[in-house]
Amino acid sequence: MRPLFVDFPDDSVAWTVEDQFLLGPDLLIAPILAPGIAARTVYLPSGTSWADAAPGAVHAGGSEVRVSAPPDRIPVFVREGADNPVRPDEPTR
């Protein structure tokens, strides 16, 4: 578990993000930090594309996306090319 700037030191925005983290090199976690939140904005670091682990939508890095955050799901993004068991085409639990 580490802040975004560790893997993306050349991305100036990654240095300012305080409410997201990387779990290993390929999973970006954007937790919900207050009750009653139904959506949030997530910054995706530049240099790669990111797939939303739930719906599978792919987004370019270096951008912000607004994602839904129902009570039963934490926003998780998978780095492009990741060899990881979390895949956009697999159902989430």
Short mmCIF file of C-alpha atoms in Angstrom, two decimals:
data_model
loop_
_atom_site.label_atom_id
_atom_site.label_comp_id
_atom_site.label_asym_id
_atom_site.label_seq_id
_atom_site.Cartn_x
_atom_site.Cartn_y
_atom_site.Cartn_z
CA MET A 1 0.00 0.00 0.00
CA ARG A 2 1.56 3.30 -1.07
CA PRO A 3 0.72 6.81 -2.27
CA LEU A 4 0.39 7.47 -6.00
CA PHE A 5 3.57 9.53 -6.27
CA VAL A 6 5.76 6.52 -5.41
CA ASP A 7 4.98 4.85 -8.75
CA PHE A 8 4.28 8.08 -10.64
CA PRO A 9 6.95 10.56 -9.46
CA ASP A 10 6.83 12.58 -12.71
CA ASP A 11 3.06 13.16 -12.41
CA SER A 12 2.73 16.40 -10.45
CA VAL A 13 -0.94 15.78 -9.61
CA ALA A 14 -0.09 12.37 -8.09
CA TRP A 15 1.90 14.24 -5.42
CA THR A 16 -1.25 16.09 -4.30
CA VAL A 17 -3.70 13.16 -4.07
CA GLU A 18 -4.28 12.29 -0.42
CA ASP A 19 -7.39 10.09 -0.52
CA GLN A 20 -6.37 7.31 -2.93
CA PHE A 21 -3.59 4.73 -2.86
CA LEU A 22 -1.96 1.96 -4.86
CA LEU A 23 -2.18 -1.62 -3.67
CA GLY A 24 0.85 -3.11 -5.36
CA PRO A 25 1.79 -1.62 -8.72
CA ASP A 26 -1.49 -2.38 -10.52
CA LEU A 27 -4.48 -1.58 -8.30
CA LEU A 28 -5.62 1.95 -7.56
CA ILE A 29 -8.02 2.15 -4.63
CA ALA A 30 -10.25 5.19 -4.11
CA PRO A 31 -12.02 4.60 -0.79
CA ILE A 32 -15.18 6.31 0.33
CA LEU A 33 -14.29 8.27 3.45
CA ALA A 34 -17.69 9.44 4.69
CA PRO A 35 -21.14 7.89 5.03
CA GLY A 36 -23.79 8.67 2.44
CA ILE A 37 -21.40 9.31 -0.45
CA ALA A 38 -22.85 7.94 -3.72
CA ALA A 39 -20.12 9.07 -6.15
CA ARG A 40 -16.62 10.48 -6.12
CA THR A 41 -13.95 11.91 -8.37
CA VAL A 42 -10.88 9.74 -8.89
CA TYR A 43 -7.55 10.90 -10.31
CA LEU A 44 -5.92 8.34 -12.62
CA PRO A 45 -2.14 8.83 -12.86
CA SER A 46 -0.61 9.55 -16.26
CA GLY A 47 1.51 7.20 -18.31
CA THR A 48 -0.99 4.35 -18.57
CA SER A 49 -4.68 3.61 -19.00
CA TRP A 50 -6.88 2.41 -16.16
CA ALA A 51 -9.89 0.07 -16.21
CA ASP A 52 -12.65 0.46 -13.65
CA ALA A 53 -12.77 -2.99 -12.05
CA ALA A 54 -16.58 -3.05 -11.75
CA PRO A 55 -18.05 -1.86 -15.07
CA GLY A 56 -14.81 -2.31 -17.02
CA ALA A 57 -14.75 1.16 -18.56
CA VAL A 58 -11.22 2.13 -19.63
CA HIS A 59 -9.95 5.65 -18.97
CA ALA A 60 -6.79 7.46 -20.03
CA GLY A 61 -4.31 8.28 -17.30
CA GLY A 62 -3.64 11.89 -16.38
CA SER A 63 -7.34 12.56 -15.99
CA GLU A 64 -10.09 12.67 -13.41
CA VAL A 65 -13.21 10.53 -13.67
CA ARG A 66 -16.43 10.65 -11.70
CA VAL A 67 -17.49 7.18 -10.56
CA SER A 68 -20.47 5.86 -8.69
CA ALA A 69 -19.80 4.51 -5.23
CA PRO A 70 -22.75 2.49 -4.01
CA PRO A 71 -22.53 1.17 -0.43
CA ASP A 72 -21.45 -2.28 -1.63
CA ARG A 73 -18.53 -1.19 -3.84
CA ILE A 74 -15.23 0.62 -3.34
CA PRO A 75 -13.91 2.23 -6.54
CA VAL A 76 -10.98 0.13 -7.78
CA PHE A 77 -9.03 0.66 -11.01
CA VAL A 78 -6.66 -1.80 -12.69
CA ARG A 79 -3.58 -0.56 -14.52
CA GLU A 80 -3.46 -1.36 -18.24
CA GLY A 81 -1.55 -4.59 -18.91
CA ALA A 82 -1.73 -5.77 -15.32
CA ASP A 83 -1.41 -9.47 -14.69
CA ASN A 84 -3.89 -9.37 -11.87
CA PRO A 85 -6.86 -11.52 -10.81
CA VAL A 86 -9.13 -8.45 -10.75
CA ARG A 87 -10.36 -8.13 -14.31
CA PRO A 88 -13.06 -5.86 -15.76
CA ASP A 89 -14.77 -8.86 -17.39
CA GLU A 90 -15.07 -10.81 -14.12
CA PRO A 91 -17.96 -10.20 -11.75
CA THR A 92 -17.10 -8.37 -8.55
CA ARG A 93 -18.10 -9.72 -5.14
#
